[in-house]
């Protein structure tokens, strides 16, 4: 423990303020008998006054006000006193004694002692300055002694280097000592910071346990909430914001509407629990495909759902992945149950500006969208049954998909609730490989037949549709039905318009090339 009581010499000069006055007083007392011995015993004729005045130089230490920390002026004062007491005094005594070996050794010793006491930033220049001042003072009183200057310079160099090495060693030891003090102080502070009473520790433990329970409860609530609403709304609530304060905004969304086919007939013999289990497994497949492509489920309506996408291309890809997942599910279920009736669905996709906001009553809101795109996607989903296709999309979706190769033009329509004329397309990239190849190989012929039809060449268009129908392979699951039933749809249209059984002739005069659907 004694190590940590070493004074900090570089900051307060406390050691010097105590030690040097004592040394000076000892020097005064000892110089008097020493002088008398030299004068009467050996015949030296040195000035007693000079010998006494030099030790008296330490007396200002006794009267100088002590304070900590010291300013720069205070430090200069003390360093000057030290320089006078050591290098200045011993250099002067060296001259008084004609540079004998005793005083040469004393000067080297004084340099070493000065190096141990002086600070590193004062020693290099105060030692030579004080030695030079002593030399000039002696030459002033003894002008004929200039021949001693060279010898004195040699002795001063020896003393300077002795002091330099002593100063370097002392500085290294002090720096090491300060680091030990700092580490010890840091350790004490750490132990004090960690030193909690039993009561404080118990209180901290209780707070931590309560916080953990609260976090778990909150996590369970958030997890439950995520199961009942959309992730973006949950994230909004987690940020501490109130979704009820959201104002309606106009946003560009791609809307996907999907409806299960013949759900009532499919589940009428099922137990309610089986119905819910079927729907939940079905919607889980659909949700996974939608979210994998960056979409978000907006709502479930019975056996139907609506999803929102910011990227129209990914909406098309998500729809086809939904159909692929459904096909795998049907195959798996049919292996375990031969009586299982495969699930079918239809999808419609449209893009446009919609109004996004809270819709509902004061007691219950639904953060959803309304607008033309939502209406069109729902109407397209309903039209998939008329065309006997799985997925119908607007022309804008096809363009956003870069002219997706496994797509084909189906019709030009105006859906209910919209006066906008639409070119609609079928996506079929999810279907069986032979079906995709067949539709790829015949879509140019279908395109040509459709153009003829919309140019009112119904007879020629009918012939072309019949040729395509003759080339169509049989349907995999439906007896006496072609694989591509779109031709049957247009043959019925051509026949109706050509034979004009219901007065189509008058309507054709005003027909703009777009079919209008009432449902």
Short mmCIF file of C-alpha atoms in Angstrom, two decimals:
data_model
loop_
_atom_site.label_atom_id
_atom_site.label_comp_id
_atom_site.label_asym_id
_atom_site.label_seq_id
_atom_site.Cartn_x
_atom_site.Cartn_y
_atom_site.Cartn_z
CA UNK A 1 0.00 0.00 0.00
CA UNK A 2 2.98 2.32 0.52
CA UNK A 3 3.40 2.52 -3.27
CA UNK A 4 0.17 4.46 -3.63
CA UNK A 5 1.31 7.10 -1.13
CA UNK A 6 4.15 8.35 -3.32
CA UNK A 7 3.49 12.08 -3.94
CA UNK A 8 2.65 13.26 -7.45
CA UNK A 9 5.79 15.39 -8.00
CA UNK A 10 4.79 16.61 -11.42
CA UNK A 11 1.62 18.32 -10.22
CA UNK A 12 1.89 19.90 -6.76
CA UNK A 13 5.64 20.09 -5.87
CA UNK A 14 4.59 19.00 -2.39
CA UNK A 15 7.74 16.95 -1.87
CA UNK A 16 9.99 19.85 -2.84
CA UNK A 17 8.12 22.34 -0.67
CA UNK A 18 8.81 20.10 2.32
CA UNK A 19 12.27 18.70 1.54
CA UNK A 20 14.26 21.57 0.05
CA UNK A 21 13.85 24.07 2.95
CA UNK A 22 15.08 21.39 5.31
CA UNK A 23 18.06 20.66 3.08
CA UNK A 24 18.80 24.42 2.87
CA UNK A 25 18.77 24.85 6.62
CA UNK A 26 21.08 21.85 7.01
CA UNK A 27 23.35 23.45 4.39
CA UNK A 28 23.47 26.76 6.29
CA UNK A 29 24.36 25.10 9.57
CA UNK A 30 26.93 22.76 8.06
CA UNK A 31 28.62 25.47 5.97
CA UNK A 32 29.70 27.47 9.00
CA UNK A 33 31.92 24.75 10.62
CA UNK A 34 33.01 23.64 7.15
CA UNK A 35 34.16 27.17 6.35
CA UNK A 36 36.00 27.54 9.65
CA UNK A 37 37.77 24.21 9.08
CA UNK A 38 38.84 25.19 5.55
CA UNK A 39 40.04 28.66 6.57
CA UNK A 40 41.95 27.88 9.73
CA UNK A 41 42.80 24.26 9.10
CA UNK A 42 43.81 24.34 5.40
CA UNK A 43 44.28 28.03 4.70
CA UNK A 44 41.43 28.48 2.15
CA UNK A 45 40.38 32.11 1.81
CA UNK A 46 36.81 31.67 0.41
CA UNK A 47 34.02 34.09 1.29
CA UNK A 48 31.88 32.86 4.14
CA UNK A 49 29.08 35.19 3.02
CA UNK A 50 28.87 33.50 -0.41
CA UNK A 51 28.76 30.04 1.14
CA UNK A 52 25.91 31.07 3.42
CA UNK A 53 23.90 33.07 0.84
CA UNK A 54 23.54 30.12 -1.56
CA UNK A 55 21.86 27.78 0.95
CA UNK A 56 19.73 30.69 2.06
CA UNK A 57 18.20 30.65 -1.45
CA UNK A 58 15.96 27.81 -0.39
CA UNK A 59 14.24 29.90 2.28
CA UNK A 60 11.62 31.33 -0.19
CA UNK A 61 10.16 27.84 -0.20
CA UNK A 62 9.23 28.33 3.41
CA UNK A 63 7.25 31.49 2.74
CA UNK A 64 5.83 30.78 -0.71
CA UNK A 65 2.06 30.03 -0.45
CA UNK A 66 1.34 26.34 -0.91
CA UNK A 67 -1.48 25.41 -3.25
CA UNK A 68 -2.48 22.60 -5.62
CA UNK A 69 -2.59 22.46 -8.52
CA UNK A 70 0.13 25.01 -9.27
CA UNK A 71 0.01 27.40 -12.19
CA UNK A 72 2.78 27.68 -14.76
CA UNK A 73 4.29 30.73 -13.01
CA UNK A 74 4.47 28.83 -9.72
CA UNK A 75 6.24 25.95 -11.42
CA UNK A 76 8.79 28.31 -13.03
CA UNK A 77 9.46 29.84 -9.61
CA UNK A 78 10.21 26.49 -7.98
CA UNK A 79 12.28 25.25 -10.92
CA UNK A 80 14.37 28.42 -10.84
CA UNK A 81 15.08 27.96 -7.13
CA UNK A 82 16.10 24.34 -7.75
CA UNK A 83 18.39 25.38 -10.62
CA UNK A 84 20.08 28.00 -8.40
CA UNK A 85 20.58 25.52 -5.58
CA UNK A 86 22.10 22.77 -7.75
CA UNK A 87 23.70 23.46 -11.17
CA UNK A 88 24.26 27.20 -10.54
CA UNK A 89 25.71 26.81 -7.04
CA UNK A 90 27.88 23.79 -7.81
CA UNK A 91 29.23 25.37 -10.99
CA UNK A 92 30.19 28.47 -9.02
CA UNK A 93 31.86 26.35 -6.33
CA UNK A 94 33.70 24.48 -9.07
CA UNK A 95 35.32 27.78 -10.14
CA UNK A 96 36.06 28.80 -6.52
CA UNK A 97 37.99 25.57 -5.99
CA UNK A 98 39.90 25.68 -9.31
CA UNK A 99 37.97 22.69 -10.69
CA UNK A 100 39.56 20.06 -8.49
CA UNK A 101 38.36 16.48 -8.79
CA UNK A 102 36.21 16.77 -5.68
CA UNK A 103 34.11 19.59 -7.14
CA UNK A 104 34.03 17.99 -10.62
CA UNK A 105 32.47 14.91 -9.02
CA UNK A 106 30.20 17.15 -6.98
CA UNK A 107 29.02 18.90 -10.17
CA UNK A 108 28.23 15.51 -11.79
CA UNK A 109 26.37 14.49 -8.65
CA UNK A 110 24.48 17.82 -8.62
CA UNK A 111 23.45 17.21 -12.25
CA UNK A 112 22.12 13.76 -11.39
CA UNK A 113 20.26 15.13 -8.36
CA UNK A 114 18.86 18.00 -10.43
CA UNK A 115 17.67 15.51 -13.07
CA UNK A 116 15.80 13.55 -10.39
CA UNK A 117 14.12 16.67 -8.98
CA UNK A 118 13.49 18.87 -12.02
CA UNK A 119 10.62 18.33 -14.45
CA UNK A 120 11.31 17.02 -17.98
CA UNK A 121 10.03 20.20 -19.63
CA UNK A 122 12.36 22.48 -17.55
CA UNK A 123 15.54 20.43 -17.19
CA UNK A 124 16.94 20.60 -20.77
CA UNK A 125 17.29 24.37 -20.85
CA UNK A 126 17.50 25.43 -17.15
CA UNK A 127 20.60 23.30 -16.47
CA UNK A 128 22.79 24.92 -19.19
CA UNK A 129 21.33 28.38 -18.46
CA UNK A 130 22.09 28.16 -14.75
CA UNK A 131 25.60 26.83 -15.43
CA UNK A 132 26.27 29.63 -17.91
CA UNK A 133 24.94 32.23 -15.43
CA UNK A 134 27.32 30.91 -12.72
CA UNK A 135 30.26 31.04 -15.15
CA UNK A 136 29.48 34.63 -16.20
CA UNK A 137 29.10 35.72 -12.57
CA UNK A 138 32.47 34.23 -11.61
CA UNK A 139 34.21 35.80 -14.61
CA UNK A 140 32.69 39.12 -13.65
CA UNK A 141 34.44 38.99 -10.27
CA UNK A 142 37.52 37.10 -11.51
CA UNK A 143 38.15 38.37 -15.10
CA UNK A 144 41.51 36.62 -15.29
CA UNK A 145 40.06 33.14 -14.95
CA UNK A 146 38.72 32.64 -18.48
CA UNK A 147 41.12 29.72 -19.00
CA UNK A 148 38.91 27.61 -16.70
CA UNK A 149 35.86 27.93 -18.98
CA UNK A 150 36.80 24.95 -21.18
CA UNK A 151 37.43 22.66 -18.23
CA UNK A 152 34.23 23.76 -16.54
CA UNK A 153 32.28 23.10 -19.76
CA UNK A 154 33.52 19.49 -19.74
CA UNK A 155 32.41 19.04 -16.13
CA UNK A 156 29.04 20.64 -16.97
CA UNK A 157 28.54 18.23 -19.92
CA UNK A 158 29.18 15.27 -17.61
CA UNK A 159 26.69 16.69 -15.11
CA UNK A 160 24.16 17.43 -17.86
CA UNK A 161 24.17 13.87 -19.19
CA UNK A 162 24.04 12.46 -15.67
CA UNK A 163 20.98 14.58 -15.06
CA UNK A 164 19.46 13.71 -18.45
CA UNK A 165 19.56 9.95 -17.81
CA UNK A 166 18.36 10.39 -14.22
CA UNK A 167 15.49 12.56 -15.48
CA UNK A 168 14.51 9.98 -18.12
CA UNK A 169 14.52 7.13 -15.58
CA UNK A 170 12.49 9.19 -13.10
CA UNK A 171 9.94 10.16 -15.78
CA UNK A 172 9.45 6.55 -16.83
CA UNK A 173 8.96 5.46 -13.21
CA UNK A 174 6.50 8.29 -12.54
CA UNK A 175 4.45 7.51 -15.68
CA UNK A 176 4.30 3.86 -14.72
CA UNK A 177 3.29 4.85 -11.20
CA UNK A 178 0.49 7.11 -12.50
CA UNK A 179 -0.90 4.32 -14.68
CA UNK A 180 -1.01 2.04 -11.65
CA UNK A 181 -2.83 4.76 -9.71
CA UNK A 182 -5.33 5.29 -12.54
CA UNK A 183 -6.03 1.57 -12.87
CA UNK A 184 -6.48 1.28 -9.11
CA UNK A 185 -8.83 4.28 -9.10
CA UNK A 186 -10.81 2.85 -12.02
CA UNK A 187 -11.08 -0.47 -10.22
CA UNK A 188 -12.34 1.24 -7.08
CA UNK A 189 -14.96 3.14 -9.06
CA UNK A 190 -16.10 -0.07 -10.74
CA UNK A 191 -16.38 -1.88 -7.42
CA UNK A 192 -18.31 1.05 -5.95
CA UNK A 193 -20.67 1.08 -8.94
CA UNK A 194 -21.28 -2.65 -8.60
CA UNK A 195 -21.58 -2.59 -4.84
CA UNK A 196 -25.35 -2.74 -4.43
CA UNK A 197 -27.07 -3.40 -1.18
CA UNK A 198 -29.24 -6.48 -0.80
CA UNK A 199 -32.34 -4.32 -0.92
CA UNK A 200 -31.25 -2.60 -4.12
CA UNK A 201 -30.34 -5.93 -5.72
CA UNK A 202 -33.75 -7.40 -4.81
CA UNK A 203 -35.50 -4.33 -6.17
CA UNK A 204 -33.53 -4.49 -9.41
CA UNK A 205 -34.32 -8.20 -9.71
CA UNK A 206 -38.03 -7.58 -9.21
CA UNK A 207 -38.06 -4.80 -11.80
CA UNK A 208 -36.24 -7.04 -14.26
CA UNK A 209 -38.67 -9.91 -13.66
CA UNK A 210 -41.68 -7.61 -14.06
CA UNK A 211 -40.19 -6.18 -17.25
CA UNK A 212 -39.61 -9.68 -18.60
CA UNK A 213 -43.19 -10.72 -17.81
CA UNK A 214 -44.48 -7.53 -19.41
CA UNK A 215 -42.33 -8.12 -22.50
CA UNK A 216 -43.61 -11.68 -22.80
CA UNK A 217 -47.22 -10.55 -22.42
CA UNK A 218 -46.69 -7.79 -24.96
CA UNK A 219 -45.00 -10.24 -27.32
CA UNK A 220 -47.93 -12.63 -26.98
CA UNK A 221 -50.38 -9.80 -27.70
CA UNK A 222 -48.38 -8.70 -30.75
CA UNK A 223 -48.16 -12.30 -31.98
CA UNK A 224 -51.92 -12.69 -31.55
CA UNK A 225 -52.53 -9.38 -33.26
CA UNK A 226 -50.39 -10.45 -36.20
CA UNK A 227 -52.67 -13.46 -36.65
CA UNK A 228 -55.75 -11.22 -36.92
CA UNK A 229 -54.53 -8.30 -38.96
CA UNK A 230 -51.93 -7.33 -41.54
CA UNK A 231 -48.20 -7.13 -40.62
CA UNK A 232 -47.85 -3.49 -41.72
CA UNK A 233 -50.59 -2.47 -39.29
CA UNK A 234 -48.93 -4.41 -36.44
CA UNK A 235 -45.59 -2.74 -37.22
CA UNK A 236 -47.34 0.63 -37.07
CA UNK A 237 -48.74 -0.17 -33.62
CA UNK A 238 -45.35 -1.52 -32.39
CA UNK A 239 -43.84 1.90 -33.15
CA UNK A 240 -46.25 3.38 -30.61
CA UNK A 241 -48.53 5.00 -33.20
CA UNK A 242 -52.32 4.86 -33.35
CA UNK A 243 -53.61 3.55 -36.72
CA UNK A 244 -56.95 5.21 -36.05
CA UNK A 245 -55.27 8.56 -36.69
CA UNK A 246 -54.23 7.61 -40.24
CA UNK A 247 -55.73 9.90 -42.85
CA UNK A 248 -56.98 8.57 -46.21
CA UNK A 249 -54.33 8.69 -48.94
CA UNK A 250 -54.14 7.96 -52.65
CA UNK A 251 -51.72 5.11 -53.39
CA UNK A 252 -50.63 3.12 -56.42
CA UNK A 253 -51.43 -0.51 -55.63
CA UNK A 254 -51.81 -3.73 -57.57
CA UNK A 255 -54.87 -5.56 -56.27
CA UNK A 256 -55.30 -9.34 -56.45
CA UNK A 257 -58.75 -10.84 -55.82
CA UNK A 258 -59.21 -14.60 -55.46
CA UNK A 259 -62.29 -16.74 -54.90
CA UNK A 260 -62.63 -20.48 -54.32
CA UNK A 261 -64.85 -22.35 -56.78
CA UNK A 262 -67.95 -24.25 -55.58
CA UNK A 263 -67.05 -23.96 -51.91
CA UNK A 264 -70.59 -24.75 -50.74
CA UNK A 265 -70.83 -27.95 -52.78
CA UNK A 266 -67.31 -28.86 -51.73
CA UNK A 267 -67.97 -28.57 -48.00
CA UNK A 268 -71.68 -29.23 -47.57
CA UNK A 269 -71.05 -32.73 -46.18
CA UNK A 270 -68.14 -31.61 -43.96
CA UNK A 271 -68.30 -31.06 -40.23
CA UNK A 272 -67.83 -27.33 -39.31
CA UNK A 273 -64.44 -28.12 -37.82
CA UNK A 274 -63.40 -29.81 -41.06
CA UNK A 275 -64.58 -26.79 -43.04
CA UNK A 276 -62.52 -24.41 -40.91
CA UNK A 277 -59.50 -26.72 -41.10
CA UNK A 278 -59.78 -26.85 -44.90
CA UNK A 279 -60.10 -23.08 -45.22
CA UNK A 280 -57.20 -22.43 -42.84
CA UNK A 281 -54.85 -24.79 -44.70
CA UNK A 282 -55.95 -23.28 -48.02
CA UNK A 283 -55.48 -19.67 -46.88
CA UNK A 284 -52.10 -20.54 -45.32
CA UNK A 285 -50.86 -21.71 -48.74
CA UNK A 286 -52.19 -18.58 -50.40
CA UNK A 287 -50.71 -16.26 -47.76
CA UNK A 288 -47.26 -17.85 -48.00
CA UNK A 289 -47.20 -17.35 -51.79
CA UNK A 290 -48.43 -13.75 -51.51
CA UNK A 291 -45.95 -12.74 -48.81
CA UNK A 292 -43.06 -14.49 -50.58
CA UNK A 293 -43.52 -12.00 -53.42
CA UNK A 294 -43.77 -8.93 -51.19
CA UNK A 295 -47.56 -8.79 -51.04
CA UNK A 296 -49.84 -8.43 -48.06
CA UNK A 297 -53.19 -10.01 -47.32
CA UNK A 298 -55.77 -7.22 -47.05
CA UNK A 299 -58.80 -9.26 -46.02
CA UNK A 300 -60.44 -12.68 -46.02
CA UNK A 301 -64.10 -12.78 -47.06
CA UNK A 302 -65.53 -16.25 -46.54
CA UNK A 303 -63.63 -18.42 -49.03
CA UNK A 304 -62.23 -15.38 -50.90
CA UNK A 305 -59.36 -13.02 -50.21
CA UNK A 306 -57.89 -9.76 -51.45
CA UNK A 307 -54.14 -9.04 -51.46
CA UNK A 308 -52.19 -5.84 -52.15
CA UNK A 309 -48.85 -5.44 -53.95
CA UNK A 310 -46.66 -2.44 -54.62
CA UNK A 311 -44.96 -4.28 -57.51
CA UNK A 312 -47.37 -5.43 -60.28
CA UNK A 313 -44.90 -7.94 -61.72
CA UNK A 314 -44.60 -9.74 -58.38
CA UNK A 315 -48.39 -9.82 -58.08
CA UNK A 316 -48.57 -11.87 -61.29
CA UNK A 317 -45.83 -14.21 -60.08
CA UNK A 318 -47.57 -14.60 -56.71
CA UNK A 319 -50.84 -15.59 -58.42
CA UNK A 320 -49.12 -18.35 -60.38
CA UNK A 321 -47.33 -19.58 -57.25
CA UNK A 322 -50.71 -19.71 -55.48
CA UNK A 323 -51.98 -21.99 -58.23
CA UNK A 324 -48.86 -24.18 -58.08
CA UNK A 325 -49.24 -24.58 -54.31
CA UNK A 326 -52.92 -25.43 -54.74
CA UNK A 327 -52.12 -28.06 -57.36
CA UNK A 328 -49.62 -29.76 -55.03
CA UNK A 329 -52.14 -29.64 -52.19
CA UNK A 330 -54.82 -31.27 -54.36
CA UNK A 331 -52.44 -34.03 -55.45
CA UNK A 332 -51.44 -34.73 -51.86
CA UNK A 333 -55.02 -34.84 -50.62
CA UNK A 334 -56.16 -37.09 -53.47
CA UNK A 335 -53.46 -39.62 -52.62
CA UNK A 336 -54.81 -39.99 -49.10
CA UNK A 337 -58.50 -39.71 -50.00
CA UNK A 338 -59.83 -40.84 -53.37
CA UNK A 339 -63.16 -39.13 -52.67
CA UNK A 340 -61.44 -35.77 -52.15
CA UNK A 341 -62.76 -33.19 -54.60
CA UNK A 342 -59.92 -30.95 -55.86
CA UNK A 343 -60.12 -27.28 -54.89
CA UNK A 344 -60.22 -24.76 -57.71
CA UNK A 345 -60.06 -20.98 -57.62
CA UNK A 346 -59.95 -18.00 -59.93
CA UNK A 347 -57.86 -14.83 -59.69
CA UNK A 348 -58.10 -11.32 -61.10
CA UNK A 349 -55.32 -8.71 -60.99
CA UNK A 350 -55.47 -4.98 -61.77
CA UNK A 351 -53.30 -1.98 -61.01
CA UNK A 352 -54.24 1.65 -60.32
CA UNK A 353 -54.63 4.49 -57.86
CA UNK A 354 -56.80 3.51 -54.90
CA UNK A 355 -57.88 5.23 -51.70
CA UNK A 356 -56.15 3.71 -48.68
CA UNK A 357 -57.62 4.38 -45.25
CA UNK A 358 -59.76 3.33 -42.31
CA UNK A 359 -63.18 2.18 -43.45
CA UNK A 360 -65.92 1.01 -41.08
CA UNK A 361 -67.81 2.16 -38.03
CA UNK A 362 -66.70 4.04 -34.95
CA UNK A 363 -66.41 0.73 -33.10
CA UNK A 364 -64.66 -1.30 -35.79
CA UNK A 365 -62.34 -0.15 -38.58
CA UNK A 366 -60.76 -1.98 -41.46
CA UNK A 367 -57.60 -0.47 -42.94
CA UNK A 368 -58.19 -1.30 -46.59
CA UNK A 369 -58.45 0.13 -50.10
CA UNK A 370 -61.31 1.17 -52.35
CA UNK A 371 -61.14 2.28 -55.95
CA UNK A 372 -61.29 1.28 -59.59
CA UNK A 373 -58.37 -1.17 -59.40
CA UNK A 374 -60.03 -3.07 -56.54
CA UNK A 375 -63.32 -3.21 -58.49
CA UNK A 376 -61.69 -4.33 -61.75
CA UNK A 377 -59.64 -7.09 -60.09
CA UNK A 378 -62.80 -8.44 -58.43
CA UNK A 379 -64.69 -8.39 -61.77
CA UNK A 380 -61.82 -10.12 -63.57
CA UNK A 381 -61.80 -12.84 -60.93
CA UNK A 382 -65.51 -13.43 -61.60
CA UNK A 383 -64.88 -13.57 -65.38
CA UNK A 384 -62.38 -16.43 -65.05
CA UNK A 385 -65.39 -18.78 -64.81
CA UNK A 386 -66.77 -17.54 -68.14
CA UNK A 387 -63.48 -18.02 -69.97
CA UNK A 388 -62.61 -21.26 -68.11
CA UNK A 389 -59.17 -19.90 -67.11
CA UNK A 390 -57.36 -19.59 -63.78
CA UNK A 391 -55.87 -16.07 -63.82
CA UNK A 392 -56.98 -12.92 -65.67
CA UNK A 393 -54.96 -9.70 -65.64
CA UNK A 394 -55.09 -6.32 -67.33
CA UNK A 395 -52.74 -5.33 -70.14
CA UNK A 396 -50.82 -3.07 -67.73
CA UNK A 397 -49.83 -6.09 -65.64
CA UNK A 398 -48.48 -7.89 -68.72
CA UNK A 399 -46.46 -4.79 -69.68
CA UNK A 400 -45.03 -4.54 -66.15
CA UNK A 401 -43.99 -8.21 -66.43
CA UNK A 402 -42.00 -7.36 -69.56
CA UNK A 403 -44.35 -9.18 -71.92
CA UNK A 404 -44.37 -12.39 -69.90
CA UNK A 405 -44.08 -15.22 -72.49
CA UNK A 406 -46.61 -17.59 -70.90
CA UNK A 407 -49.54 -15.20 -71.32
CA UNK A 408 -52.08 -14.60 -74.07
CA UNK A 409 -54.71 -12.08 -75.07
CA UNK A 410 -58.24 -13.24 -74.15
CA UNK A 411 -60.74 -10.42 -74.71
CA UNK A 412 -61.62 -6.71 -74.69
CA UNK A 413 -64.16 -5.90 -72.00
CA UNK A 414 -65.89 -3.30 -69.88
CA UNK A 415 -66.62 -4.65 -66.43
CA UNK A 416 -69.59 -3.67 -64.30
CA UNK A 417 -69.03 -0.44 -62.40
CA UNK A 418 -66.41 0.87 -64.86
CA UNK A 419 -66.65 2.55 -68.27
CA UNK A 420 -62.96 1.86 -68.91
CA UNK A 421 -62.24 -0.45 -71.86
CA UNK A 422 -59.75 -3.18 -70.95
CA UNK A 423 -57.67 -5.68 -72.86
CA UNK A 424 -57.43 -8.70 -70.60
CA UNK A 425 -54.90 -11.53 -70.65
CA UNK A 426 -54.57 -15.02 -69.24
CA UNK A 427 -51.50 -16.08 -67.23
CA UNK A 428 -50.83 -19.81 -67.63
CA UNK A 429 -47.16 -20.29 -66.70
CA UNK A 430 -48.23 -22.33 -63.64
CA UNK A 431 -50.04 -25.01 -65.61
CA UNK A 432 -48.75 -28.43 -66.65
CA UNK A 433 -45.79 -28.42 -69.03
CA UNK A 434 -47.76 -29.86 -71.99
CA UNK A 435 -50.53 -27.30 -71.49
CA UNK A 436 -48.01 -24.44 -71.41
CA UNK A 437 -46.35 -25.70 -74.59
CA UNK A 438 -49.70 -26.05 -76.36
CA UNK A 439 -50.88 -22.53 -75.42
CA UNK A 440 -47.49 -21.05 -76.35
CA UNK A 441 -47.68 -22.71 -79.78
CA UNK A 442 -51.26 -21.57 -80.52
CA UNK A 443 -51.43 -18.10 -78.98
CA UNK A 444 -50.45 -16.39 -82.26
CA UNK A 445 -53.31 -18.20 -84.05
CA UNK A 446 -55.66 -17.23 -81.22
CA UNK A 447 -54.47 -13.63 -81.45
CA UNK A 448 -55.17 -13.62 -85.19
CA UNK A 449 -58.65 -15.12 -84.69
CA UNK A 450 -59.45 -12.51 -82.03
CA UNK A 451 -58.38 -9.64 -84.25
CA UNK A 452 -60.63 -10.98 -87.00
CA UNK A 453 -63.48 -11.27 -84.54
CA UNK A 454 -63.10 -7.70 -83.22
CA UNK A 455 -62.99 -6.43 -86.82
CA UNK A 456 -66.50 -7.98 -87.10
CA UNK A 457 -65.40 -10.81 -89.35
CA UNK A 458 -67.48 -13.26 -87.37
CA UNK A 459 -67.77 -15.93 -90.09
CA UNK A 460 -64.00 -16.07 -90.70
CA UNK A 461 -63.33 -15.88 -86.99
CA UNK A 462 -65.71 -18.81 -86.41
CA UNK A 463 -63.83 -20.92 -88.95
CA UNK A 464 -60.50 -20.11 -87.26
CA UNK A 465 -61.83 -20.94 -83.78
CA UNK A 466 -63.14 -24.28 -85.08
CA UNK A 467 -59.69 -25.13 -86.49
CA UNK A 468 -58.10 -24.33 -83.14
CA UNK A 469 -60.72 -26.40 -81.34
CA UNK A 470 -59.99 -29.39 -83.58
CA UNK A 471 -56.27 -29.15 -82.64
CA UNK A 472 -56.93 -28.92 -78.87
CA UNK A 473 -56.08 -32.06 -76.85
CA UNK A 474 -58.81 -33.48 -74.59
CA UNK A 475 -59.26 -32.15 -71.08
CA UNK A 476 -57.52 -34.18 -68.37
CA UNK A 477 -60.41 -34.31 -65.95
CA UNK A 478 -63.61 -33.37 -67.84
CA UNK A 479 -65.13 -35.93 -70.19
CA UNK A 480 -65.76 -34.85 -73.80
CA UNK A 481 -64.26 -31.42 -73.18
CA UNK A 482 -61.24 -29.83 -74.96
CA UNK A 483 -58.23 -28.79 -72.90
CA UNK A 484 -58.53 -25.20 -74.18
CA UNK A 485 -62.18 -24.24 -73.72
CA UNK A 486 -61.75 -20.58 -74.70
CA UNK A 487 -62.62 -21.60 -78.28
CA UNK A 488 -66.08 -22.82 -77.20
CA UNK A 489 -66.69 -19.44 -75.59
CA UNK A 490 -65.94 -17.54 -78.82
CA UNK A 491 -67.78 -20.00 -81.05
CA UNK A 492 -70.92 -19.27 -79.05
CA UNK A 493 -70.29 -15.54 -79.44
CA UNK A 494 -69.68 -15.80 -83.19
CA UNK A 495 -72.81 -17.84 -83.67
CA UNK A 496 -74.88 -15.36 -81.70
CA UNK A 497 -73.60 -12.34 -83.57
CA UNK A 498 -73.76 -13.99 -86.97
CA UNK A 499 -77.29 -15.42 -86.65
CA UNK A 500 -78.53 -12.35 -84.76
CA UNK A 501 -81.27 -14.20 -82.80
CA UNK A 502 -81.69 -11.40 -80.26
CA UNK A 503 -81.32 -8.32 -82.41
CA UNK A 504 -77.50 -8.14 -82.28
CA UNK A 505 -77.53 -6.44 -85.67
CA UNK A 506 -78.78 -3.19 -84.19
CA UNK A 507 -76.34 -3.46 -81.32
CA UNK A 508 -73.40 -4.10 -83.66
CA UNK A 509 -73.93 -0.69 -85.24
CA UNK A 510 -73.04 0.88 -81.88
CA UNK A 511 -70.52 -1.77 -80.74
CA UNK A 512 -67.09 -0.24 -79.90
CA UNK A 513 -65.28 -3.57 -79.76
CA UNK A 514 -65.58 -4.07 -76.00
CA UNK A 515 -67.91 -6.60 -74.41
CA UNK A 516 -69.85 -5.34 -71.43
CA UNK A 517 -70.62 -7.72 -68.58
CA UNK A 518 -73.54 -7.23 -66.24
CA UNK A 519 -72.00 -9.28 -63.42
#
